[in-house]
Short mmCIF file of N, CA and C in Angstrom, two decimals:
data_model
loop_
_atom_site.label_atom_id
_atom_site.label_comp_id
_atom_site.label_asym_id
_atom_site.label_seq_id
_atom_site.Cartn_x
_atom_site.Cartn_y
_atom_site.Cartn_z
N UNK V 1 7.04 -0.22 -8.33
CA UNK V 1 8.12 0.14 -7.42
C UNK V 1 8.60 1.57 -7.63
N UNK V 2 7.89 2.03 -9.09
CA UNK V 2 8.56 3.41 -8.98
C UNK V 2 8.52 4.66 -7.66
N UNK V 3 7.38 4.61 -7.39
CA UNK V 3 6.92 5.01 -6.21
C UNK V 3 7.49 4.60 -4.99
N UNK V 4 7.53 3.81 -4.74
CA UNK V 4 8.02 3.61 -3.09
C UNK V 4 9.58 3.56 -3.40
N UNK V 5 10.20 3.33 -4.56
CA UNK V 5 11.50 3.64 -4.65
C UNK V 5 11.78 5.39 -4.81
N UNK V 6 11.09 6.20 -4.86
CA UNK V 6 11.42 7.32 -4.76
C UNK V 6 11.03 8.03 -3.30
N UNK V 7 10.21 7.17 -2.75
CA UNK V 7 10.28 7.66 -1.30
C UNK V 7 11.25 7.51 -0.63
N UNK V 8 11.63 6.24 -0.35
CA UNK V 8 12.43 5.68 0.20
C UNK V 8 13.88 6.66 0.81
N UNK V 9 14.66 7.33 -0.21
CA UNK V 9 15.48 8.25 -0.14
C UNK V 9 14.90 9.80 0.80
N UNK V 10 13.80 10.12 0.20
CA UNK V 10 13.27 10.84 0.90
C UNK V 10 12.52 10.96 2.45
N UNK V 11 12.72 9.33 2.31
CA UNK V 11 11.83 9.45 4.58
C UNK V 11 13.71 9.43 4.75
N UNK V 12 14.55 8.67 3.92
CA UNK V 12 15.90 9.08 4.70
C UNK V 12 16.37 9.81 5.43
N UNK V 13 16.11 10.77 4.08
CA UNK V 13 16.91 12.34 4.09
C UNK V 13 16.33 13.01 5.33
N UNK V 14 14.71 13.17 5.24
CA UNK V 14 13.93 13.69 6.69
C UNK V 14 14.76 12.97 8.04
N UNK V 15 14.51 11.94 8.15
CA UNK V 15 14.98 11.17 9.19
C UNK V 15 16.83 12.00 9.39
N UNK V 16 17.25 11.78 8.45
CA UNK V 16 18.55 12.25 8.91
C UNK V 16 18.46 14.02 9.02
N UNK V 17 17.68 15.06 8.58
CA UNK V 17 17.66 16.02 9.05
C UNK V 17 16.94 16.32 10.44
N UNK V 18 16.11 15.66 10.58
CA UNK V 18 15.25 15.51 11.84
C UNK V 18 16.41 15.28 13.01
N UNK V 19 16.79 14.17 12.68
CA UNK V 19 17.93 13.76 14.10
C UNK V 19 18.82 14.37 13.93
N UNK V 20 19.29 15.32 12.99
CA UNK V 20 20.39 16.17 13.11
C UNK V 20 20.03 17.48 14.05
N UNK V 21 19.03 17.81 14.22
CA UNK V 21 18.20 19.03 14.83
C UNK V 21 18.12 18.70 16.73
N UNK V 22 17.58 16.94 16.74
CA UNK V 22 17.60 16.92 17.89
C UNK V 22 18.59 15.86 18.91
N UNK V 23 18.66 16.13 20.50
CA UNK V 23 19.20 15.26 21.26
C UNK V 23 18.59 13.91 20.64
N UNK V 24 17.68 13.35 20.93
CA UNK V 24 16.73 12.19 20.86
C UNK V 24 17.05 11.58 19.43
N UNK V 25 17.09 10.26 19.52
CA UNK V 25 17.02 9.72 18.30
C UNK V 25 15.67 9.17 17.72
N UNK V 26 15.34 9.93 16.72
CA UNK V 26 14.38 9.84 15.94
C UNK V 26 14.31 8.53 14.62
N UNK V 27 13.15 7.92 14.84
CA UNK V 27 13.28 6.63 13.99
C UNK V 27 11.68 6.39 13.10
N UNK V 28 11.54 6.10 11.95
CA UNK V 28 10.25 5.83 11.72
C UNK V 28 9.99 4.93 12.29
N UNK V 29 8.65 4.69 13.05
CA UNK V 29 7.50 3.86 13.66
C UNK V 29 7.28 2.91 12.84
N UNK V 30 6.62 3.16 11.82
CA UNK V 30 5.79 2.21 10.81
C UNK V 30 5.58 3.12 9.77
N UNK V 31 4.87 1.90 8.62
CA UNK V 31 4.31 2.94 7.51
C UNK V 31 3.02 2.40 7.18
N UNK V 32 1.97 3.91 6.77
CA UNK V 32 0.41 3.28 6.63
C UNK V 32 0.02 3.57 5.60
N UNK V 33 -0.26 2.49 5.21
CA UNK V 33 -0.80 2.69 3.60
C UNK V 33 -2.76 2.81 3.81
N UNK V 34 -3.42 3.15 2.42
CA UNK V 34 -4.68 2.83 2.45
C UNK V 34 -5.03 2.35 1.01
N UNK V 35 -6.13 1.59 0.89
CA UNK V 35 -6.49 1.13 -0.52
C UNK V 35 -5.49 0.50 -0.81
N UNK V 36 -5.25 0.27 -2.35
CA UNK V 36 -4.44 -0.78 -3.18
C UNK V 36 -3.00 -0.21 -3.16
N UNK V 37 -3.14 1.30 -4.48
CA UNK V 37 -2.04 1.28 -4.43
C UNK V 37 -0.80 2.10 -3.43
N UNK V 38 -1.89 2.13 -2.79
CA UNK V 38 -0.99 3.29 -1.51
C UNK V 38 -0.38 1.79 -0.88
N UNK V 39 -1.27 0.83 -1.00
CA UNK V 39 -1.14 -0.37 0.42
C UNK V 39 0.45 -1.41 -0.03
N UNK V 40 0.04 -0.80 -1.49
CA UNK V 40 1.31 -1.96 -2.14
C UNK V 40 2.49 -0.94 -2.31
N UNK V 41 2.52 0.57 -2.36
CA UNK V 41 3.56 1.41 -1.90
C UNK V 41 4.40 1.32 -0.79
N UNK V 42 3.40 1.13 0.12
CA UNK V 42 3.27 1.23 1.93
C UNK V 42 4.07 -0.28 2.23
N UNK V 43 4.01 -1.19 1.74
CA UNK V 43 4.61 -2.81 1.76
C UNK V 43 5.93 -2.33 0.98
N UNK V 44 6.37 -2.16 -0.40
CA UNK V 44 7.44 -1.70 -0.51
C UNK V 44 8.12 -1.14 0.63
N UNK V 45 8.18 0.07 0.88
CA UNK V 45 8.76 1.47 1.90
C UNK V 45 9.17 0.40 2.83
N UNK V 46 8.12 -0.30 3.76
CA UNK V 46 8.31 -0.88 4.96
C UNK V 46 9.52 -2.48 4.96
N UNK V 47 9.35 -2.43 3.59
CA UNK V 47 10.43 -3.95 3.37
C UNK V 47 11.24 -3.19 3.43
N UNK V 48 11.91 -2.41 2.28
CA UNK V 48 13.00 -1.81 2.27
C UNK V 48 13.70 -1.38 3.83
N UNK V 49 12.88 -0.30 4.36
CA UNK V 49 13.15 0.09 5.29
C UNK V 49 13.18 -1.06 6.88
N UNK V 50 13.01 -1.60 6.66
CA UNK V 50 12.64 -2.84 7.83
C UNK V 50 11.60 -2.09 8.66
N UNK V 51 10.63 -1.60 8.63
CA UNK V 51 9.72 -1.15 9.97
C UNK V 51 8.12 -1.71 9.33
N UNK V 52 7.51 -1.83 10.50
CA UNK V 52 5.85 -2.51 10.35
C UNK V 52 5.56 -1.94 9.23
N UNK V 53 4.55 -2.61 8.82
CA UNK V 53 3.52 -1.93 8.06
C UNK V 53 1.96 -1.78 8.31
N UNK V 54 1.29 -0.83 8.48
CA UNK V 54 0.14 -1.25 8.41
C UNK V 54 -0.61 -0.57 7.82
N UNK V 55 -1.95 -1.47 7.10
CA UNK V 55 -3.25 -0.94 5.89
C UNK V 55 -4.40 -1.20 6.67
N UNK V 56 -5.09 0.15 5.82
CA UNK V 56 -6.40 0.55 6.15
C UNK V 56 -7.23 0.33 4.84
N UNK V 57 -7.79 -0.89 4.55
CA UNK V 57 -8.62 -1.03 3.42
C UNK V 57 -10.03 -0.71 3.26
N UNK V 58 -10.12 0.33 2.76
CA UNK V 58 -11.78 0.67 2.86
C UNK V 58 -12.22 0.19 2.07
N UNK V 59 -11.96 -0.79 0.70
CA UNK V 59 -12.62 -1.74 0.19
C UNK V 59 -11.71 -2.45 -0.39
N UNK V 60 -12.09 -3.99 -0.63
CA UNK V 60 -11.35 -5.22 -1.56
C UNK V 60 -11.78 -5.14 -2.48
N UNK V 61 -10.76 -5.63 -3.58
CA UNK V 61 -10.96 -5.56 -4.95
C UNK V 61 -11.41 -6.76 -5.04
N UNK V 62 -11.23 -7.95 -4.45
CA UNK V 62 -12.10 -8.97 -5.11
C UNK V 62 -13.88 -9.37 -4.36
N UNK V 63 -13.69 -8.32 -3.10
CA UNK V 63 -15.49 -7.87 -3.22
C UNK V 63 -16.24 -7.09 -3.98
N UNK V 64 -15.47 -5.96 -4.59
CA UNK V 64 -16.38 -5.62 -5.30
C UNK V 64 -15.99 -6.17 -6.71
N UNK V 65 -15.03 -6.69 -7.12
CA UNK V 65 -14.89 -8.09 -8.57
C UNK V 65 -16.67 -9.06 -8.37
N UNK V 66 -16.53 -9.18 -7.30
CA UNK V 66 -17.79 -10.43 -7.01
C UNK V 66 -19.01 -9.67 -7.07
N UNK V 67 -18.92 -7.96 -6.56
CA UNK V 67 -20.25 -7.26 -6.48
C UNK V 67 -20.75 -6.90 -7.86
N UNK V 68 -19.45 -6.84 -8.38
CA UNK V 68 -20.10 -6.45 -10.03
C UNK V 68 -20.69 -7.12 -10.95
N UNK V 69 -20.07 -8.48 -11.02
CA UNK V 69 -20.35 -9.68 -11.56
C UNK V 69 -21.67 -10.27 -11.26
N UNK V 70 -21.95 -10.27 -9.70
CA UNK V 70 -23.11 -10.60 -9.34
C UNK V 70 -24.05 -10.11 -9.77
N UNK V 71 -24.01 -8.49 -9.81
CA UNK V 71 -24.98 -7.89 -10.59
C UNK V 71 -25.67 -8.48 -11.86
N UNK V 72 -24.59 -8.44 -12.74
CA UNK V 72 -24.79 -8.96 -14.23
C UNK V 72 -25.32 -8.04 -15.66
N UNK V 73 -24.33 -7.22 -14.93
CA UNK V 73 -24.76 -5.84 -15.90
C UNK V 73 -23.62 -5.28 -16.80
N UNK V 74 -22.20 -6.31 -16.13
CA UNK V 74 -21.20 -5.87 -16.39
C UNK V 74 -20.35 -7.37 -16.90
N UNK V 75 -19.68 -7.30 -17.78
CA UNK V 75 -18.53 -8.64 -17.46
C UNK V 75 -17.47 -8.86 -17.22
N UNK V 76 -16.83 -9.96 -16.84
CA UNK V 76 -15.21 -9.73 -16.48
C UNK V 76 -14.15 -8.95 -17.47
N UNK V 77 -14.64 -9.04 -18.68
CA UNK V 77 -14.05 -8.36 -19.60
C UNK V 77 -13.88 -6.98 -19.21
N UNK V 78 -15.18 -6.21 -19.16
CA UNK V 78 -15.15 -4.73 -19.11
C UNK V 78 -14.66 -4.69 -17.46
N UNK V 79 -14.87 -5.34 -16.73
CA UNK V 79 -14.69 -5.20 -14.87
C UNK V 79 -13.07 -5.05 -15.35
N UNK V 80 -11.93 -5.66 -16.06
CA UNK V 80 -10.72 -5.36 -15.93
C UNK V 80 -10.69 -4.19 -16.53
N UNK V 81 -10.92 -3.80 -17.89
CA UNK V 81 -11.20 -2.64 -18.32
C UNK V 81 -11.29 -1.28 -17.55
N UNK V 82 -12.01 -1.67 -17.54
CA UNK V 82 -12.62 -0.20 -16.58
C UNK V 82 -11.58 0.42 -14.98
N UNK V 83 -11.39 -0.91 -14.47
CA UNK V 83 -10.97 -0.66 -13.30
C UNK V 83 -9.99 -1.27 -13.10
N UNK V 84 -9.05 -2.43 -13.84
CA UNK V 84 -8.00 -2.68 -13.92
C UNK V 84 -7.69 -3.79 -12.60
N UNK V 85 -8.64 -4.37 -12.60
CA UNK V 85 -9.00 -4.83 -11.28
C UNK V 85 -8.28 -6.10 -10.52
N UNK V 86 -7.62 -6.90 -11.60
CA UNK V 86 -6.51 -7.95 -11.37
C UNK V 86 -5.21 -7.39 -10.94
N UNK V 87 -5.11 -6.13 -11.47
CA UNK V 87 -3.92 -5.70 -10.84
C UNK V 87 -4.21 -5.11 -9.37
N UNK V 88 -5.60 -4.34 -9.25
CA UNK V 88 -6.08 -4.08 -8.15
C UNK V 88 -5.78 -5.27 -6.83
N UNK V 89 -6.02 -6.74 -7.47
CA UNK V 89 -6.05 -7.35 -6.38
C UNK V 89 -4.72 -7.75 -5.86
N UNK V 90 -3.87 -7.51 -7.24
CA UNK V 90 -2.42 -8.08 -6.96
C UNK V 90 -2.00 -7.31 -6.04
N UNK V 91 -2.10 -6.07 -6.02
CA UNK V 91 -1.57 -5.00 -5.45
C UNK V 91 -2.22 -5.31 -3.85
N UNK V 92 -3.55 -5.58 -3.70
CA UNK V 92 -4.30 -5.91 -2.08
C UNK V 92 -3.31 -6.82 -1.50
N UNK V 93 -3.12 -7.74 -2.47
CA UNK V 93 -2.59 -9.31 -1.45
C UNK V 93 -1.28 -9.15 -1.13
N UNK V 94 -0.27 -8.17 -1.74
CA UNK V 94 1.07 -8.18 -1.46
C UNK V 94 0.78 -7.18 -0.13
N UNK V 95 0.11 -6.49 0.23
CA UNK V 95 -0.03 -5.29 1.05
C UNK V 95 -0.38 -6.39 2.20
N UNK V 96 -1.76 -6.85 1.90
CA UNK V 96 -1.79 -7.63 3.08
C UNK V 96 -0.94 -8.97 3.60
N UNK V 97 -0.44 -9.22 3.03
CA UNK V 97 0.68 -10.67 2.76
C UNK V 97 1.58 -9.78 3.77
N UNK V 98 1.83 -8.38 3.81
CA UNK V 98 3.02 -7.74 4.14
C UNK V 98 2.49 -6.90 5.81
N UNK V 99 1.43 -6.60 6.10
CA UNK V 99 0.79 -5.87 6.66
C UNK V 99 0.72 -6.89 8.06
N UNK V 100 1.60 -5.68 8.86
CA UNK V 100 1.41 -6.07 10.51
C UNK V 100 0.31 -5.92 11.31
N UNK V 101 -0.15 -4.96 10.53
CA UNK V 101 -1.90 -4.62 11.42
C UNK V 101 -2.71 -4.15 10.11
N UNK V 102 -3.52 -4.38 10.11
CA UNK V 102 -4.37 -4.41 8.88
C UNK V 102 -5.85 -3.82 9.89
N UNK V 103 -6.37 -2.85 9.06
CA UNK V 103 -7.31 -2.05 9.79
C UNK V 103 -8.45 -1.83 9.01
#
């Protein structure tokens, strides 16, 4: 949460200098995350803030969990190791659990 709690203040502040500049009221749309931890940033921001969310996953962590394994060159041991990859997935499923359009 450290992350999307330090945005948070900051799409504010824009938002409130933005609409201070113009007639029109200016509002965030949505927010787009990509990958894991942008996607589980991007789900934060958008709760907080109440607006959509949507992720662009160019890969799952528990396809390539299954691609590595399958191989058999590697084991679950070193697969968390290396790539930290349980948290990887924790981080996918709250994004998509949260995600209005998923791309």
């Amino acid at each position: 949460r450290e992350y999307s709690d330090r945005c948070v203040p900051v799409i504010q502040q824009t938002l409130a200098a933005l609409n201070a500049q113009s007639d029109d009221r200016i509002r965030l749309a949505c927010v787009h995350g990509h990958y894991a931890d942008a996607g589980e940033i991007a789900a934060n921001v958008a709760c907080t803030l109440g607006v959509p969310m949507v992720l662009t996953g160019h890969s799952l962590g528990r396809n390539k969990l299954e691609h590595l394994l399958r191989g058999g060159r590697i084991s679950p041991a070193e697969v968390e190791k290396k790539y930290n990859i349980s948290r990887r997935i924790e981080g996918e499923e709250r994004a998509l659990n949260v995600a209005d359009i998923v791309i």
